[in-house]
PDB file of C-alpha atoms in Angstrom:
ATOM      1  CA  ASP A   1       9.381  15.762  16.446  1.00 65.00           C
ATOM      2  CA  SER A   2       8.403  12.830  14.310  1.00 67.00           C
ATOM      3  CA  SER A   3       9.842   9.922  12.158  1.00 65.00           C
ATOM      4  CA  ASP A   4       6.534   9.507  10.169  1.00 70.00           C
ATOM      5  CA  ASN A   5       6.858   9.507   6.430  1.00 69.00           C
ATOM      6  CA  PRO A   6       4.983  11.251   4.982  1.00 77.00           C
ATOM      7  CA  GLU A   7       4.291  13.698   7.756  1.00 78.00           C
ATOM      8  CA  ARG A   8       1.306  15.981   7.761  1.00 83.00           C
ATOM      9  CA  ILE A   9       1.869  19.477   9.491  1.00 84.00           C
ATOM     10  CA  SER A  10      -0.753  22.008  10.181  1.00 88.00           C
ATOM     11  CA  ILE A  11       0.569  25.609   9.809  1.00 90.00           C
ATOM     12  CA  ASN A  12      -1.538  27.580  12.209  1.00 93.00           C
ATOM     13  CA  SER A  13       0.896  30.100  13.328  1.00 93.00           C
ATOM     14  CA  ASP A  14       4.532  31.356  12.168  1.00 94.00           C
ATOM     15  CA  MET A  15       6.890  28.401  12.691  1.00 90.00           C
ATOM     16  CA  THR A  16      10.192  27.006  11.567  1.00 89.00           C
ATOM     17  CA  ILE A  17      10.231  23.360  10.376  1.00 83.00           C
ATOM     18  CA  THR A  18      13.619  21.476  10.169  1.00 82.00           C
ATOM     19  CA  ALA A  19      13.818  18.001   8.499  1.00 79.00           C
ATOM     20  CA  VAL A  20      16.662  15.752   9.750  1.00 78.00           C
ATOM     21  CA  PHE A  21      17.311  12.818   7.348  1.00 79.00           C
ATOM     22  CA  LEU A  22      18.674   9.708   8.931  1.00 84.00           C
ATOM     23  CA  ALA A  23      21.413   7.595   7.281  1.00 93.00           C
ATOM     24  CA  ASP A  24      20.386   4.296   5.612  1.00 95.00           C
ATOM     25  CA  ASN A  25      23.362   2.422   4.619  1.00 94.00           C
ATOM     26  CA  ASP A  26      21.627  -0.507   2.897  1.00 96.00           C
ATOM     27  CA  ASN A  27      19.034   1.672   1.074  1.00 95.00           C
ATOM     28  CA  ASP A  28      16.136  -0.458   2.251  1.00 97.00           C
ATOM     29  CA  GLY A  29      14.106   2.538   3.571  1.00 95.00           C
ATOM     30  CA  VAL A  30      14.716   2.029   7.259  1.00 96.00           C
ATOM     31  CA  SER A  31      17.286   4.034   8.906  1.00 94.00           C
ATOM     32  CA  ASN A  32      20.452   2.741  10.597  1.00 96.00           C
ATOM     33  CA  LYS A  33      19.281   4.151  13.727  1.00 94.00           C
ATOM     34  CA  GLU A  34      15.980   2.059  13.663  1.00 95.00           C
ATOM     35  CA  GLU A  35      17.593  -1.110  12.518  1.00 97.00           C
ATOM     36  CA  ASN A  36      20.536  -0.941  15.003  1.00 97.00           C
ATOM     37  CA  ALA A  37      18.011  -0.692  17.880  1.00 96.00           C
ATOM     38  CA  GLY A  38      16.166  -3.760  16.896  1.00 96.00           C
ATOM     39  CA  PRO A  39      16.457  -7.469  18.345  1.00 95.00           C
ATOM     40  CA  GLY A  40      19.926  -9.110  18.796  1.00 95.00           C
ATOM     41  CA  ASN A  41      21.504  -5.634  19.063  1.00 96.00           C
ATOM     42  CA  GLY A  42      20.617  -4.894  15.471  1.00 97.00           C
ATOM     43  CA  ASP A  43      20.790  -8.462  14.162  1.00 97.00           C
ATOM     44  CA  GLY A  44      17.200  -9.542  13.902  1.00 95.00           C
ATOM     45  CA  ASN A  45      17.756 -12.490  11.709  1.00 95.00           C
ATOM     46  CA  ASP A  46      20.592 -13.804  13.839  1.00 95.00           C
ATOM     47  CA  ASP A  47      23.221 -14.218  11.182  1.00 96.00           C
ATOM     48  CA  SER A  48      26.036 -12.273  12.989  1.00 97.00           C
ATOM     49  CA  ILE A  49      25.645  -9.389  10.476  1.00 97.00           C
ATOM     50  CA  LEU A  50      23.970  -5.978  11.373  1.00 97.00           C
ATOM     51  CA  ASP A  51      20.675  -5.699   9.461  1.00 98.00           C
ATOM     52  CA  SER A  52      21.571  -2.147   8.658  1.00 97.00           C
ATOM     53  CA  LEU A  53      24.430  -3.381   6.545  1.00 97.00           C
ATOM     54  CA  GLN A  54      22.327  -5.977   4.629  1.00 97.00           C
ATOM     55  CA  SER A  55      20.336  -4.964   1.547  1.00 97.00           C
ATOM     56  CA  ASN A  56      18.198  -8.027   1.740  1.00 98.00           C
ATOM     57  CA  VAL A  57      17.261  -7.608   5.377  1.00 98.00           C
ATOM     58  CA  SER A  58      15.167  -5.067   7.028  1.00 98.00           C
ATOM     59  CA  CYS A  59      14.329  -4.526  10.764  1.00 97.00           C
ATOM     60  CA  LEU A  60      11.624  -2.158  11.710  1.00 97.00           C
ATOM     61  CA  LEU A  61       9.020  -1.160  14.246  1.00 95.00           C
ATOM     62  CA  MET A  62       5.532  -2.532  13.868  1.00 92.00           C
ATOM     63  CA  GLY A  63       3.104   0.206  13.414  1.00 79.00           C
ATOM     64  CA  ASP A  64       2.716   2.340  16.419  1.00 77.00           C
ATOM     65  CA  THR A  65       4.018  -0.240  18.721  1.00 81.00           C
ATOM     66  CA  THR A  66       7.470  -0.681  20.476  1.00 89.00           C
ATOM     67  CA  ASP A  67       7.866  -4.237  18.930  1.00 94.00           C
ATOM     68  CA  TYR A  68      10.100  -5.059  15.941  1.00 97.00           C
ATOM     69  CA  VAL A  69       9.778  -7.460  12.951  1.00 97.00           C
ATOM     70  CA  THR A  70      12.577  -8.454  10.742  1.00 98.00           C
ATOM     71  CA  LEU A  71      12.155  -9.113   6.994  1.00 98.00           C
ATOM     72  CA  GLU A  72      14.607 -11.209   5.056  1.00 98.00           C
ATOM     73  CA  THR A  73      14.783 -12.120   1.324  1.00 98.00           C
ATOM     74  CA  PRO A  74      17.361 -14.362  -0.552  1.00 97.00           C
ATOM     75  CA  PRO A  75      20.922 -12.978  -0.611  1.00 95.00           C
ATOM     76  CA  ASP A  76      20.894 -12.047  -4.294  1.00 95.00           C
ATOM     77  CA  THR A  77      17.896  -9.791  -3.846  1.00 97.00           C
ATOM     78  CA  SER A  78      17.293  -6.390  -2.074  1.00 98.00           C
ATOM     79  CA  ILE A  79      14.526  -4.893  -0.147  1.00 98.00           C
ATOM     80  CA  LYS A  80      13.510  -1.280  -0.992  1.00 97.00           C
ATOM     81  CA  ASN A  81      11.016   1.244   0.384  1.00 95.00           C
ATOM     82  CA  CYS A  82      10.309  -0.875   3.379  1.00 97.00           C
ATOM     83  CA  GLU A  83       8.037   0.683   5.872  1.00 95.00           C
ATOM     84  CA  ALA A  84       5.361  -0.085   8.536  1.00 94.00           C
ATOM     85  CA  VAL A  85       1.956   1.080   7.640  1.00 92.00           C
ATOM     86  CA  ILE A  86      -0.645   1.838  10.405  1.00 87.00           C
ATOM     87  CA  GLU A  87      -3.599   2.731   7.921  1.00 86.00           C
ATOM     88  CA  PRO A  88      -3.292   1.704   4.330  1.00 88.00           C
ATOM     89  CA  PRO A  89      -4.833   3.876   1.611  1.00 82.00           C
ATOM     90  CA  ASN A  90      -7.800   1.562   1.420  1.00 83.00           C
ATOM     91  CA  THR A  91      -9.090   0.860   4.976  1.00 83.00           C
ATOM     92  CA  ASN A  92     -12.096  -1.240   3.824  1.00 87.00           C
ATOM     93  CA  TYR A  93     -10.411  -4.531   4.896  1.00 84.00           C
ATOM     94  CA  PRO A  94     -12.310  -7.463   6.114  1.00 88.00           C
ATOM     95  CA  SER A  95     -14.174  -6.682   9.286  1.00 87.00           C
ATOM     96  CA  ASP A  96     -13.945 -10.227  10.742  1.00 91.00           C
ATOM     97  CA  VAL A  97     -10.160 -10.142  10.651  1.00 93.00           C
ATOM     98  CA  GLU A  98      -7.971  -8.420  13.316  1.00 93.00           C
ATOM     99  CA  PHE A  99      -4.830  -6.703  12.062  1.00 92.00           C
ATOM    100  CA  LEU A 100      -3.109  -6.465  15.330  1.00 90.00           C
ATOM    101  CA  TYR A 101       0.369  -5.574  13.953  1.00 93.00           C
ATOM    102  CA  GLY A 102      -0.443  -3.108  11.153  1.00 93.00           C
ATOM    103  CA  PHE A 103       0.620  -3.425   7.643  1.00 95.00           C
ATOM    104  CA  PHE A 104       3.866  -3.555   5.740  1.00 96.00           C
ATOM    105  CA  SER A 105       4.790  -2.042   2.374  1.00 96.00           C
ATOM    106  CA  PHE A 106       8.002  -2.899   0.551  1.00 97.00           C
ATOM    107  CA  ALA A 107       9.567  -3.890  -2.822  1.00 97.00           C
ATOM    108  CA  VAL A 108      11.908  -6.667  -3.549  1.00 98.00           C
ATOM    109  CA  GLU A 109      14.307  -6.091  -6.435  1.00 97.00           C
ATOM    110  CA  GLY A 110      16.866  -8.343  -8.323  1.00 96.00           C
ATOM    111  CA  ILE A 111      14.772 -11.434  -8.816  1.00 95.00           C
ATOM    112  CA  GLY A 112      15.030 -11.604 -12.594  1.00 94.00           C
ATOM    113  CA  ILE A 113      12.385 -11.091 -15.127  1.00 97.00           C
ATOM    114  CA  GLY A 114       9.491 -13.437 -14.314  1.00 96.00           C
ATOM    115  CA  GLY A 115      11.493 -14.979 -11.509  1.00 97.00           C
ATOM    116  CA  SER A 116      10.286 -16.182  -8.106  1.00 97.00           C
ATOM    117  CA  THR A 117      11.432 -15.068  -4.583  1.00 98.00           C
ATOM    118  CA  SER A 118      10.412 -15.154  -0.980  1.00 98.00           C
ATOM    119  CA  VAL A 119      10.102 -12.731   2.006  1.00 98.00           C
ATOM    120  CA  THR A 120      10.212 -14.221   5.562  1.00 98.00           C
ATOM    121  CA  PHE A 121       8.977 -12.235   8.510  1.00 98.00           C
ATOM    122  CA  TYR A 122      10.386 -12.930  11.928  1.00 97.00           C
ATOM    123  CA  PHE A 123       7.828 -11.812  14.524  1.00 96.00           C
ATOM    124  CA  PRO A 124       8.209 -11.758  18.260  1.00 94.00           C
ATOM    125  CA  SER A 125       7.375 -15.019  19.918  1.00 91.00           C
ATOM    126  CA  ASP A 126       4.076 -13.797  21.515  1.00 89.00           C
ATOM    127  CA  VAL A 127       2.265 -12.634  18.407  1.00 90.00           C
ATOM    128  CA  ARG A 128      -1.146 -13.946  17.317  1.00 89.00           C
ATOM    129  CA  PHE A 129      -2.066 -14.467  13.642  1.00 94.00           C
ATOM    130  CA  ASN A 130      -3.317 -17.121  11.375  1.00 94.00           C
ATOM    131  CA  THR A 131      -3.697 -15.586   8.013  1.00 96.00           C
ATOM    132  CA  TYR A 132      -2.217 -12.886   5.731  1.00 97.00           C
ATOM    133  CA  TYR A 133      -4.083 -10.343   3.527  1.00 97.00           C
ATOM    134  CA  ARG A 134      -2.778  -8.305   0.666  1.00 96.00           C
ATOM    135  CA  HIS A 135      -3.943  -4.978  -0.916  1.00 95.00           C
ATOM    136  CA  GLY A 136      -3.566  -4.448  -4.645  1.00 95.00           C
ATOM    137  CA  PRO A 137      -4.794  -5.661  -7.956  1.00 95.00           C
ATOM    138  CA  THR A 138      -4.904  -9.314  -9.129  1.00 96.00           C
ATOM    139  CA  PRO A 139      -4.969 -10.870 -12.546  1.00 94.00           C
ATOM    140  CA  ASP A 140      -8.797 -11.387 -12.284  1.00 95.00           C
ATOM    141  CA  ASN A 141      -9.430  -7.922 -10.657  1.00 95.00           C
ATOM    142  CA  PRO A 142      -7.320  -5.026 -11.812  1.00 93.00           C
ATOM    143  CA  SER A 143      -8.660  -2.534  -9.133  1.00 93.00           C
ATOM    144  CA  ASP A 144      -6.868  -2.400  -5.705  1.00 94.00           C
ATOM    145  CA  HIS A 145      -8.731  -4.655  -3.264  1.00 94.00           C
ATOM    146  CA  TRP A 146      -8.138  -6.712  -0.303  1.00 95.00           C
ATOM    147  CA  TYR A 147      -7.684 -10.469  -0.683  1.00 96.00           C
ATOM    148  CA  GLU A 148      -6.453 -13.283   1.410  1.00 96.00           C
ATOM    149  CA  PHE A 149      -2.985 -14.350   0.300  1.00 97.00           C
ATOM    150  CA  VAL A 150      -3.060 -17.977   0.974  1.00 95.00           C
ATOM    151  CA  PHE A 151      -0.320 -20.203  -0.427  1.00 97.00           C
ATOM    152  CA  ASP A 152      -1.600 -22.074  -3.481  1.00 96.00           C
ATOM    153  CA  GLY A 153       1.599 -23.955  -4.200  1.00 95.00           C
ATOM    154  CA  GLN A 154       3.044 -21.087  -6.286  1.00 96.00           C
ATOM    155  CA  THR A 155       2.211 -17.817  -4.461  1.00 98.00           C
ATOM    156  CA  GLY A 156       0.970 -16.914  -1.081  1.00 98.00           C
ATOM    157  CA  ALA A 157       1.786 -16.999   2.670  1.00 98.00           C
ATOM    158  CA  GLU A 158       3.018 -19.893   4.819  1.00 97.00           C
ATOM    159  CA  ILE A 159       2.601 -19.316   8.606  1.00 96.00           C
ATOM    160  CA  ASN A 160       4.914 -21.218  10.979  1.00 94.00           C
ATOM    161  CA  LYS A 161       4.303 -20.105  14.620  1.00 91.00           C
ATOM    162  CA  ASN A 162       5.564 -16.617  14.763  1.00 93.00           C
ATOM    163  CA  ASN A 163       7.168 -16.507  11.400  1.00 96.00           C
ATOM    164  CA  ILE A 164       5.489 -15.856   7.946  1.00 97.00           C
ATOM    165  CA  THR A 165       7.100 -16.854   4.509  1.00 98.00           C
ATOM    166  CA  LEU A 166       5.566 -14.924   1.542  1.00 98.00           C
ATOM    167  CA  HIS A 167       6.074 -16.704  -1.862  1.00 98.00           C
ATOM    168  CA  PHE A 168       6.147 -14.482  -4.895  1.00 98.00           C
ATOM    169  CA  VAL A 169       6.438 -14.866  -8.623  1.00 98.00           C
ATOM    170  CA  ASP A 170       7.092 -11.760 -10.807  1.00 97.00           C
ATOM    171  CA  GLY A 171       4.045 -10.337 -12.623  1.00 96.00           C
ATOM    172  CA  ILE A 172       1.343 -12.574 -11.036  1.00 96.00           C
ATOM    173  CA  ARG A 173      -0.810 -12.752  -7.988  1.00 97.00           C
ATOM    174  CA  GLY A 174       0.822 -11.071  -5.117  1.00 97.00           C
ATOM    175  CA  ASP A 175       2.983  -8.609  -7.332  1.00 97.00           C
ATOM    176  CA  ASP A 176       1.068  -5.182  -7.277  1.00 95.00           C
ATOM    177  CA  ASP A 177       2.330  -4.083 -10.718  1.00 95.00           C
ATOM    178  CA  LEU A 178       1.346  -7.356 -12.284  1.00 96.00           C
ATOM    179  CA  THR A 179       4.325  -6.815 -14.650  1.00 96.00           C
ATOM    180  CA  GLU A 180       7.435  -9.110 -15.332  1.00 97.00           C
ATOM    181  CA  ASN A 181      10.012  -6.547 -14.506  1.00 97.00           C
ATOM    182  CA  GLY A 182      12.272  -8.267 -11.998  1.00 96.00           C
ATOM    183  CA  LYS A 183      10.616  -6.419  -9.096  1.00 97.00           C
ATOM    184  CA  ILE A 184       7.926  -7.305  -6.430  1.00 97.00           C
ATOM    185  CA  ILE A 185       5.631  -4.564  -5.055  1.00 96.00           C
ATOM    186  CA  ASP A 186       3.796  -5.501  -1.892  1.00 96.00           C
ATOM    187  CA  LEU A 187       1.434  -4.050   0.764  1.00 96.00           C
ATOM    188  CA  GLY A 188      -0.225  -6.277   3.238  1.00 96.00           C
ATOM    189  CA  GLY A 189      -0.185  -7.503   6.763  1.00 96.00           C
ATOM    190  CA  PRO A 190      -0.837 -10.625   9.088  1.00 96.00           C
ATOM    191  CA  GLY A 191      -4.300 -11.065  10.601  1.00 95.00           C
ATOM    192  CA  PHE A 192      -6.243 -13.051  13.084  1.00 95.00           C
ATOM    193  CA  ASN A 193      -9.376 -14.611  11.977  1.00 91.00           C
ATOM    194  CA  ALA A 194     -11.612 -16.008  14.918  1.00 83.00           C
ATOM    195  CA  ALA A 195     -13.446 -18.262  12.405  1.00 83.00           C
ATOM    196  CA  ILE A 196     -10.238 -19.953  11.254  1.00 70.00           C
ATOM    197  CA  PHE A 197      -9.290 -20.384  15.052  1.00 60.00           C
ATOM    198  CA  SER A 198     -12.564 -21.902  15.718  1.00 57.00           C
ATOM    199  CA  GLU A 199     -12.525 -24.278  12.802  1.00 56.00           C
ATOM    200  CA  THR A 200      -9.063 -25.537  13.721  1.00 52.00           C
ATOM    201  CA  ASN A 201      -9.860 -26.085  17.428  1.00 55.00           C
ATOM    202  CA  SER A 202     -13.212 -27.900  16.315  1.00 53.00           C
ATOM    203  CA  GLU A 203     -11.051 -30.323  14.091  1.00 52.00           C
ATOM    204  CA  LEU A 204      -8.680 -30.995  17.092  1.00 47.00           C
ATOM    205  CA  ASP A 205     -11.622 -31.790  19.470  1.00 54.00           C
ATOM    206  CA  ALA A 206     -13.079 -34.136  17.120  1.00 53.00           C
ATOM    207  CA  GLY A 207      -9.747 -35.885  16.014  1.00 55.00           C
ATOM    208  CA  GLY A 208     -10.225 -34.839  12.416  1.00 52.00           C
ATOM    209  CA  ASP A 209      -7.081 -34.883  10.182  1.00 50.00           C
ATOM    210  CA  ASN A 210      -5.004 -33.831  13.103  1.00 49.00           C
ATOM    211  CA  SER A 211      -5.681 -36.606  15.644  1.00 43.00           C
ATOM    212  CA  TYR A 212      -4.271 -34.794  18.696  1.00 40.00           C
ATOM    213  CA  GLY A 213      -7.673 -34.754  20.411  1.00 42.00           C
ATOM    214  CA  CYS A 214      -8.076 -38.485  19.992  1.00 41.00           C
ATOM    215  CA  PHE A 215      -4.562 -38.984  21.090  1.00 40.00           C
ATOM    216  CA  VAL A 216      -4.994 -37.264  24.463  1.00 41.00           C
ATOM    217  CA  GLY A 217      -8.438 -38.985  25.120  1.00 41.00           C
ATOM    218  CA  CYS A 218      -6.667 -42.367  24.599  1.00 40.00           C
ATOM    219  CA  LEU A 219      -3.926 -41.378  27.239  1.00 41.00           C
ATOM    220  CA  LEU A 220      -6.588 -40.393  29.648  1.00 40.00           C
ATOM    221  CA  GLU A 221      -8.514 -43.573  29.110  1.00 43.00           C
ATOM    222  CA  ILE A 222      -5.330 -45.882  29.885  1.00 41.00           C
ATOM    223  CA  GLY A 223      -4.507 -43.816  33.028  1.00 45.00           C
ATOM    224  CA  VAL A 224      -1.432 -41.849  31.692  1.00 41.00           C
ATOM    225  CA  TYR A 225      -1.368 -38.260  33.235  1.00 37.00           C
TER     226      TYR A 225
END
């Protein structure tokens, strides 16, 4: 009894195996059953339409947890082959980054040859991450490898509290087939890097570009509590 895909089965005695295929109305790779059990009674992006009926929205369980994440792309695009990945093919990812929510594999179609698109992840409110890593080839390294997918003004991840928006351009960094074919292929996941967290806190304590620390200090000096 399993919903893993693919599934490995050890045949160590006579047995009968039955495969039950679940309906997937929007053809995104996530069954109606799984999407309809997600947040908002099956409406993870809160647009009053069931996610299982929208080809540009996928709602699925994160790895081996009981929590859901919702992915959304622009209305004129569609998500395909969406799945949560507990352990990707190459597990040699950065040792100083915690991947607490597993990884996600998907494709985005219908963006136009050489076009751009975005994928927004809606995570639960209590998640913890501050970076995003991808696995695949890049223009400067054709072999599959892990790399931090930071937004560079064109492609990369932007993090806003518990949401992540991935920016893609067909055929360049972030698109695993590195080909202008109107399709983005992606494998990656959000991570927590303690070094980034420490650097950010140090800037706040010292004032830095974000003068929150100085602001609090000034309030204390003038007796506002």
